[in-house]
C-alpha positions as a Markdown table, in Angstrom:
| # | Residue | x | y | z |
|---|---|---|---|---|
| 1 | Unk | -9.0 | 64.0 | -18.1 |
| 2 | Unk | -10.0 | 64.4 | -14.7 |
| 3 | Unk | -14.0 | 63.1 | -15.6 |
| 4 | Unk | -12.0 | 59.4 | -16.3 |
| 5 | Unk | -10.2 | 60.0 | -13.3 |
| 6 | Unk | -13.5 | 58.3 | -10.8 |
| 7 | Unk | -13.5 | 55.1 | -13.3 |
| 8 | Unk | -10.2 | 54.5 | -13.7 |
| 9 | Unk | -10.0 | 53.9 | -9.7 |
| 10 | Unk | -13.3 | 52.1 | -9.9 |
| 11 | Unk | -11.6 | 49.9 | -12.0 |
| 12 | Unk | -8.4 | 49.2 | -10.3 |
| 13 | Unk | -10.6 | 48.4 | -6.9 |
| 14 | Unk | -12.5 | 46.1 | -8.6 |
| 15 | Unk | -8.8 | 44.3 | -9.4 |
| 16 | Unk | -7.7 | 44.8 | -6.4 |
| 17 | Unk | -10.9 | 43.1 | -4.9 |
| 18 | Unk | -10.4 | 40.2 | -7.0 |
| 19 | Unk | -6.5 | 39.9 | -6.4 |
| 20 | Unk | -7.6 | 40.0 | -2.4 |
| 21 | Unk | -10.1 | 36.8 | -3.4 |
| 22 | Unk | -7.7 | 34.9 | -4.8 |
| 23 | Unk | -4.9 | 35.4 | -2.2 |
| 24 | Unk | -8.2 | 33.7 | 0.3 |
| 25 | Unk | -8.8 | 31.1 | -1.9 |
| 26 | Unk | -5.2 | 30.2 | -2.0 |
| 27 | Unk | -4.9 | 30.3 | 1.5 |
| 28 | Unk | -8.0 | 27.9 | 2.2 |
| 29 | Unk | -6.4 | 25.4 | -0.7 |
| 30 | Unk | -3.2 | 25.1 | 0.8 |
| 31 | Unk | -4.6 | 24.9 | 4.4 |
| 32 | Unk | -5.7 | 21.4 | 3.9 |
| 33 | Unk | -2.2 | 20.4 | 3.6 |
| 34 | Unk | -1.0 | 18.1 | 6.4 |
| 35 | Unk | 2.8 | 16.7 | 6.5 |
| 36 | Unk | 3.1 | 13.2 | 8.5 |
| 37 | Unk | 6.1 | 12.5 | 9.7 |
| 38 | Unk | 7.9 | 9.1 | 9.8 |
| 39 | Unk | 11.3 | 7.3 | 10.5 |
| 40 | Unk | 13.0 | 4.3 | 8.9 |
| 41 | Unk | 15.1 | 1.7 | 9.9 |
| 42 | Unk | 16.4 | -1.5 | 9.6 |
| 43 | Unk | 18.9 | -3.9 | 11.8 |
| 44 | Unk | 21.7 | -4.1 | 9.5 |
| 45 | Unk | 24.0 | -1.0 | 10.2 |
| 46 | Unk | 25.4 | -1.3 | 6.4 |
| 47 | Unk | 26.2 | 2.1 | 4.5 |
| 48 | Unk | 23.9 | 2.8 | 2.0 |
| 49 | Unk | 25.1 | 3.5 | -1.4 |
| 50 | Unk | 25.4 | 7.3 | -2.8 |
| 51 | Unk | 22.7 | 6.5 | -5.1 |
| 52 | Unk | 20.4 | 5.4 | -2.4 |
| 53 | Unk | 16.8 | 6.7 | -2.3 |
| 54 | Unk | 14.2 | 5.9 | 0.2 |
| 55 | Unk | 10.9 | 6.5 | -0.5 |
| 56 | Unk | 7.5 | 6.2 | 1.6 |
| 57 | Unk | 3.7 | 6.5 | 0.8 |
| 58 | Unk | 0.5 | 7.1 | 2.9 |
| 59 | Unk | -1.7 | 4.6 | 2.1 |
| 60 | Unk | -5.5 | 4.5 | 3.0 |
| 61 | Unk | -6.5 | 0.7 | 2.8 |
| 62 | Unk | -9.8 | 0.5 | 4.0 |
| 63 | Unk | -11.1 | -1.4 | 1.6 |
| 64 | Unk | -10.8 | -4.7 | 1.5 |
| 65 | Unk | -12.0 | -5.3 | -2.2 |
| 66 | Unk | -9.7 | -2.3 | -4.2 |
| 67 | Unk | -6.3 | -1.2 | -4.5 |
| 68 | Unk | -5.1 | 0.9 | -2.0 |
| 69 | Unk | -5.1 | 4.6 | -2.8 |
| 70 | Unk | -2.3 | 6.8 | -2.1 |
| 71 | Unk | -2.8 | 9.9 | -0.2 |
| 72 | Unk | 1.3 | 10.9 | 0.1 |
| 73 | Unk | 4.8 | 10.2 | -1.2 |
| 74 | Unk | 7.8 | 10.9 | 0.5 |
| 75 | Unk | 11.3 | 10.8 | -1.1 |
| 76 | Unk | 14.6 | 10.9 | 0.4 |
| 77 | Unk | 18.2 | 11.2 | -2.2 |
| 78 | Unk | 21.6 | 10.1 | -0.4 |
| 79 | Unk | 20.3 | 9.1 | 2.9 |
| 80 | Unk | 23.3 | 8.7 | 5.1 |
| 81 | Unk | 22.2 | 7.6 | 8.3 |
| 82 | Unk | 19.8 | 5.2 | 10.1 |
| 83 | Unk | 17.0 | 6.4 | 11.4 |
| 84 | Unk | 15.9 | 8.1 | 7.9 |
| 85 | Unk | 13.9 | 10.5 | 8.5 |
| 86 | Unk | 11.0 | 11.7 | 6.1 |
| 87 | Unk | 7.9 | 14.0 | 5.8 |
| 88 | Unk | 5.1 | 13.5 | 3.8 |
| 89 | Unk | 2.9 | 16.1 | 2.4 |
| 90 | Unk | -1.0 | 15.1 | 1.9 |
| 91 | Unk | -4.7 | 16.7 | 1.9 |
| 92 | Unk | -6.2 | 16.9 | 5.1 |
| 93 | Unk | -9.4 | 16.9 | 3.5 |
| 94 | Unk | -9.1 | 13.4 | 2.6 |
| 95 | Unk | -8.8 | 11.4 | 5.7 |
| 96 | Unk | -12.4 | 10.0 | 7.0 |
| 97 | Unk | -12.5 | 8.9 | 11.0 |
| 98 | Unk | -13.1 | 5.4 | 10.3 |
| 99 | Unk | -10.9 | 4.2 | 7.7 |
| 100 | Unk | -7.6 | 2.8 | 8.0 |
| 101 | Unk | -4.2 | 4.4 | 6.9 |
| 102 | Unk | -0.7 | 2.8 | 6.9 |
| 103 | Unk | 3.0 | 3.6 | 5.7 |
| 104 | Unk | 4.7 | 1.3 | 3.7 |
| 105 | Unk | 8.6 | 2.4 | 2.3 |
| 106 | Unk | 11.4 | 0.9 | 0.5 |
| 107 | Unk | 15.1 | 1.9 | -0.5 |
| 108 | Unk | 16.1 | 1.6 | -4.2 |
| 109 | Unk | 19.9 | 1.9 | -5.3 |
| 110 | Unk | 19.1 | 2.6 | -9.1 |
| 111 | Unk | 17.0 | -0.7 | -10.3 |
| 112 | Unk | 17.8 | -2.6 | -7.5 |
| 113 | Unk | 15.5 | -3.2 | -4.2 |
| 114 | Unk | 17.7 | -3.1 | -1.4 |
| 115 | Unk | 15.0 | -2.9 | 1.8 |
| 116 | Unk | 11.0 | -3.6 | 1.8 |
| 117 | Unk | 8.7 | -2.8 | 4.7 |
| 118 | Unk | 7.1 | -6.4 | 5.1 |
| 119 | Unk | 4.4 | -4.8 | 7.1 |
| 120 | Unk | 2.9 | -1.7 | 7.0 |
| 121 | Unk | 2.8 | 0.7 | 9.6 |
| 122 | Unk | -0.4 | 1.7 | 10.5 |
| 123 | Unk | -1.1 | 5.5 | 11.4 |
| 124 | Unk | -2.5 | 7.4 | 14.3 |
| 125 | Unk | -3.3 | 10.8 | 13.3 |
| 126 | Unk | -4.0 | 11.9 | 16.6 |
| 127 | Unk | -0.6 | 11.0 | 17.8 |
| 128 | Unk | 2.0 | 13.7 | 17.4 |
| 129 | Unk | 5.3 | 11.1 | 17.7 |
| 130 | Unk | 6.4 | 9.8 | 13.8 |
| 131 | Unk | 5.6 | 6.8 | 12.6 |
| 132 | Unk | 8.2 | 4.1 | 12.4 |
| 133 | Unk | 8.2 | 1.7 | 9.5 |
| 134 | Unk | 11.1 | -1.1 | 10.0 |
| 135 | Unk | 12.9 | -2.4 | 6.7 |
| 136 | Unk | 14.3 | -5.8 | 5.8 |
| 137 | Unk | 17.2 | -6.1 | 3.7 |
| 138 | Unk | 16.4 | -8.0 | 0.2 |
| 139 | Unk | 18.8 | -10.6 | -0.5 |
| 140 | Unk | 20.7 | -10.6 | -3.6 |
| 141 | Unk | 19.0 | -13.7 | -5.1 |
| 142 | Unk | 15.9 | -12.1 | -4.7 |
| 143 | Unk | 16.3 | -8.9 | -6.2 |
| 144 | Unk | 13.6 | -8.1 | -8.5 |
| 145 | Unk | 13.6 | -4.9 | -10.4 |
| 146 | Unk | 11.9 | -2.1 | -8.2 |
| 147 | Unk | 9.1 | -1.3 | -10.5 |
| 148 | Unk | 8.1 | -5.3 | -10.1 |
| 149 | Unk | 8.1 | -5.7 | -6.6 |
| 150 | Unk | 4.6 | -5.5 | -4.9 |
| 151 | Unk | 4.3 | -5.6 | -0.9 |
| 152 | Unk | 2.4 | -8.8 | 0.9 |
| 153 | Unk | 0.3 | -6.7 | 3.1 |
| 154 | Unk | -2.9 | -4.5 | 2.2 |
| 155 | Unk | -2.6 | -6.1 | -1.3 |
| 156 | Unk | -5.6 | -7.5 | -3.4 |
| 157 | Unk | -4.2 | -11.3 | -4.8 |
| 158 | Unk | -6.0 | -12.9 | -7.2 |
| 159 | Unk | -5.3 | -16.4 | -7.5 |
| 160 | Unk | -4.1 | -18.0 | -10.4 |
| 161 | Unk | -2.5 | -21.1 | -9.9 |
| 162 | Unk | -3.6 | -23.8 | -7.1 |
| 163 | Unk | -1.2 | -26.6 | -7.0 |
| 164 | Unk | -0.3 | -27.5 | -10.3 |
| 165 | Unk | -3.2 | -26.5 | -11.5 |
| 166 | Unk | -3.9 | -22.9 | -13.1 |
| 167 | Unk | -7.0 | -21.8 | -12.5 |
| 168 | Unk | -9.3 | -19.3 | -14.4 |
| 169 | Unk | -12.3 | -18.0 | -12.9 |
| 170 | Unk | -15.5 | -18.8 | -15.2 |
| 171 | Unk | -17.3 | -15.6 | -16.6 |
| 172 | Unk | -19.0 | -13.5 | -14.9 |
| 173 | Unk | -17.8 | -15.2 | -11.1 |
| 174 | Unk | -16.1 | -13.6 | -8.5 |
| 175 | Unk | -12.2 | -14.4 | -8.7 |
| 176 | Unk | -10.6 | -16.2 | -5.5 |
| 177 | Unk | -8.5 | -13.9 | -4.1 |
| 178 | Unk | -6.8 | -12.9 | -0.6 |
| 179 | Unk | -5.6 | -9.4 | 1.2 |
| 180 | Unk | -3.0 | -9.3 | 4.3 |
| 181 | Unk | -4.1 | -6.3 | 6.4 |
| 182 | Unk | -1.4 | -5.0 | 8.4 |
| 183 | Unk | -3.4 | -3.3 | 10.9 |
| 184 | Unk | -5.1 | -6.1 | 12.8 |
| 185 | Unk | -3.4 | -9.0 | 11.5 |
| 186 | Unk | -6.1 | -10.4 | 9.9 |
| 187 | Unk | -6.7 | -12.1 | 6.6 |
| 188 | Unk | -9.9 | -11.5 | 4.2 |
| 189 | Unk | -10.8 | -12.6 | 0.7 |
| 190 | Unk | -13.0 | -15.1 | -1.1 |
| 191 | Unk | -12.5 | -18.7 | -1.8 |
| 192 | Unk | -15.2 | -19.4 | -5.2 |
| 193 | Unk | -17.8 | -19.5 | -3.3 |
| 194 | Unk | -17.7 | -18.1 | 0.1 |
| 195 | Unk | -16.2 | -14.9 | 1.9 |
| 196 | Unk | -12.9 | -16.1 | 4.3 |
| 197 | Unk | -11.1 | -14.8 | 7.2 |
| 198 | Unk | -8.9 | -15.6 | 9.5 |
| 199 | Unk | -5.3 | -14.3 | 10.9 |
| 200 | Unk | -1.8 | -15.0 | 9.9 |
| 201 | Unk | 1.5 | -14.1 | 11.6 |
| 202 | Unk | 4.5 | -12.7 | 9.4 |
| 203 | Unk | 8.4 | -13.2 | 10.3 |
| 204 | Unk | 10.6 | -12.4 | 7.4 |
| 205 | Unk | 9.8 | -14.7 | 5.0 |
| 206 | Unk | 7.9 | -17.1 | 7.0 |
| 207 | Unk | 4.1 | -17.4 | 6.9 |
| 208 | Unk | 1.5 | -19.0 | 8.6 |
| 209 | Unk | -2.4 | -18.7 | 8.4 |
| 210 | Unk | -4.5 | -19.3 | 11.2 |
| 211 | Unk | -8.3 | -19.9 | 12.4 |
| 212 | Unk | -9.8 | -19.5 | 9.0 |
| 213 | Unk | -13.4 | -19.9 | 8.6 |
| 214 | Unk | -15.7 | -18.4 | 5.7 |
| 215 | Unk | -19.3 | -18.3 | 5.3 |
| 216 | Unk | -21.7 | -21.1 | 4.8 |
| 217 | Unk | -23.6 | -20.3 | 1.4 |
| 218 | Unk | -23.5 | -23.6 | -1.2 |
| 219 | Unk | -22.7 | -22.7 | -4.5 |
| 220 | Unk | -22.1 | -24.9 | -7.7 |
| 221 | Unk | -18.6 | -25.2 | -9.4 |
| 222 | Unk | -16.9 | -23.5 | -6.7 |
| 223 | Unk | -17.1 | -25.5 | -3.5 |
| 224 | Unk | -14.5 | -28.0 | -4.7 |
| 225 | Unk | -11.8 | -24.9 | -5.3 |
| 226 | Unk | -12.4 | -23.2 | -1.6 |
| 227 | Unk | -11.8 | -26.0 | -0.1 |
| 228 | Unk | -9.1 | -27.0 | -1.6 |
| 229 | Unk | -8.0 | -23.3 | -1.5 |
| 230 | Unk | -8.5 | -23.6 | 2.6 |
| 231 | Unk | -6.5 | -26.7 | 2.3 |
| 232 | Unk | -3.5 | -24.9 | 0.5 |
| 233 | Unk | -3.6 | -21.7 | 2.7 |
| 234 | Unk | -3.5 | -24.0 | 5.8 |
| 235 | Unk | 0.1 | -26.1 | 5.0 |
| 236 | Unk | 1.6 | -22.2 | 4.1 |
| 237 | Unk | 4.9 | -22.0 | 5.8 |
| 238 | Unk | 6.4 | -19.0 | 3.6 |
| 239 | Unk | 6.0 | -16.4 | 1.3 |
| 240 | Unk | 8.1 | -14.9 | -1.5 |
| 241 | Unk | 7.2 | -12.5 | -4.2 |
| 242 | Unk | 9.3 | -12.6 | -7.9 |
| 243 | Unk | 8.4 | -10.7 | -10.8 |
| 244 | Unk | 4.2 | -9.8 | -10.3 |
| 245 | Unk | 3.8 | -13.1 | -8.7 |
| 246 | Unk | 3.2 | -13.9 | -5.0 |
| 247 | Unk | 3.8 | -17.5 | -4.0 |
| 248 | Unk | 2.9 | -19.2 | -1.1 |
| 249 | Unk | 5.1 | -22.8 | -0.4 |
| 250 | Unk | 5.1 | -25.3 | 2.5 |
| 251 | Unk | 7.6 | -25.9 | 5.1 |
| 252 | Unk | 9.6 | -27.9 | 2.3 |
| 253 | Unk | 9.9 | -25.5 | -0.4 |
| 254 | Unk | 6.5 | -26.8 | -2.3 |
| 255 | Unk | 4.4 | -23.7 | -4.1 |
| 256 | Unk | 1.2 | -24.3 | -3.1 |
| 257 | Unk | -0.4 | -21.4 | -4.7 |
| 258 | Unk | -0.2 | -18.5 | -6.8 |
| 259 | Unk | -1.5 | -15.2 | -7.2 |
| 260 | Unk | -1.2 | -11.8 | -9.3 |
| 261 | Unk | -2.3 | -8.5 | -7.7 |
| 262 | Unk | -5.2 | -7.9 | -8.7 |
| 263 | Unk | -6.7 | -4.8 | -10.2 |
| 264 | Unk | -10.3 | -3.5 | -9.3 |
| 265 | Unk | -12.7 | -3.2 | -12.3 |
């Protein structure tokens, strides 16, 4: 009995080496975690409902041709009080230097949409204050369900209808399509033929494009559409989203185009 006595503490070393290992890998995992932290607010000082949630995502948006990708979620039951406060939890590992991060919320009552960030905040991560991200208060005629509801900023659209006309992109072309990024103000996309940019200023729900210019390539079958795209974007006085759709009308009310958000193959 007291030959085994040598291996049997070999043995448990070896396990206890391999617990200590794991308890460092753990710790080198879960140092990557960062928490961001962010307020909420809006000008109406109306009492939430009980039911209320607010949630919040980080949001890296560099990339003007893809979806945004989602680095954080935040969620926040029964908030009772304006400013909301919130923390959210992401990988540390993930942020790059040069790309471009924003936070974008909204507060749900079941179903129903009650407030929208219009804009997107964008993010400092060298700044230690919170971010703030301000709310507007969705009218009840305009109350889409909250899985429907897609936000105007740092979002792909693809257009679908121009005028009266619907419009399908022949196969194997480049779809027209537009992106509002929050950080600078500035609108990018492409018109059928051409890249475009230009700015735009947001106010609620009014909208309004400005110095847009695109390359100067000729191309065949698509020079007709971007310029009568150009055309459209120019007369856009306001902006309202319904369903998956984001219209964009004139100063009288007019849809002048149409667009779906569109998904990155």
């Amino acid at each position: 009995m007291t030959k085994q006595q040598p291996a049997i503490s070999a043995y448990r070393r070896s396990w206890i080496w391999i617990a200590m290992l794991a308890s460092a890998y753990t710790v080198e995992v879960t140092a990557a975690d960062a928490t961001l932290a962010g307020i909420a607010t809006y000008r109406e000082r109306t009492t939430l409902p009980a039911a209320a949630v607010l949630e919040a995502t980080l949001e890296d948006i560099s990339r003007a041709d893809a979806p945004a990708i989602v680095l954080g979620k935040a969620r926040v039951a029964s908030p009772q009080r304006i400013p909301i406060k919130f923390s959210i939890i992401y990988d540390a590992k993930r942020i790059v230097a040069n790309h471009r991060y924003v936070v974008r919320a909204r507060i749900t009552n079941g179903e129903q949409l009650l407030f929208v960030s219009d804009s997107a905040a964008a993010v400092d991560f060298s700044q230690s204050s919170p971010v703030e991200v301000v709310l507007r208060r969705i009218g009840t005629e305009e109350m889409p369900s909250t899985s429907a509801v897609l936000a105007l900023e740092n979002t792909n659209w693809r257009l679908t209808t121009l005028g009266k006309q619907s419009f399908v992109a022949a196969e194997q072309k480049r779809e027209p399509f537009i992106r509002l990024q929050s950080g600078d103000k500035s609108v990018v996309g492409f018109g059928g033929c051409n890249q475009m940019m230009g700015g735009y200023t947001l106010n609620g729900d009014k909208l309004a494009f400005s110095q847009l210019a695109g390359t100067m390539m000729a191309c065949q079958g698509g020079m007709e559409t971007e310029s009568a795209f150009h055309a459209a974007l120019g007369k856009v006085a306001r902006w309202r989203i319904g369903g998956q759709q984001l219209e964009l009308l004139d100063s009288s009310g007019i849809t002048l185009a149409r667009f779906e958000q569109r998904i990155a193959k």
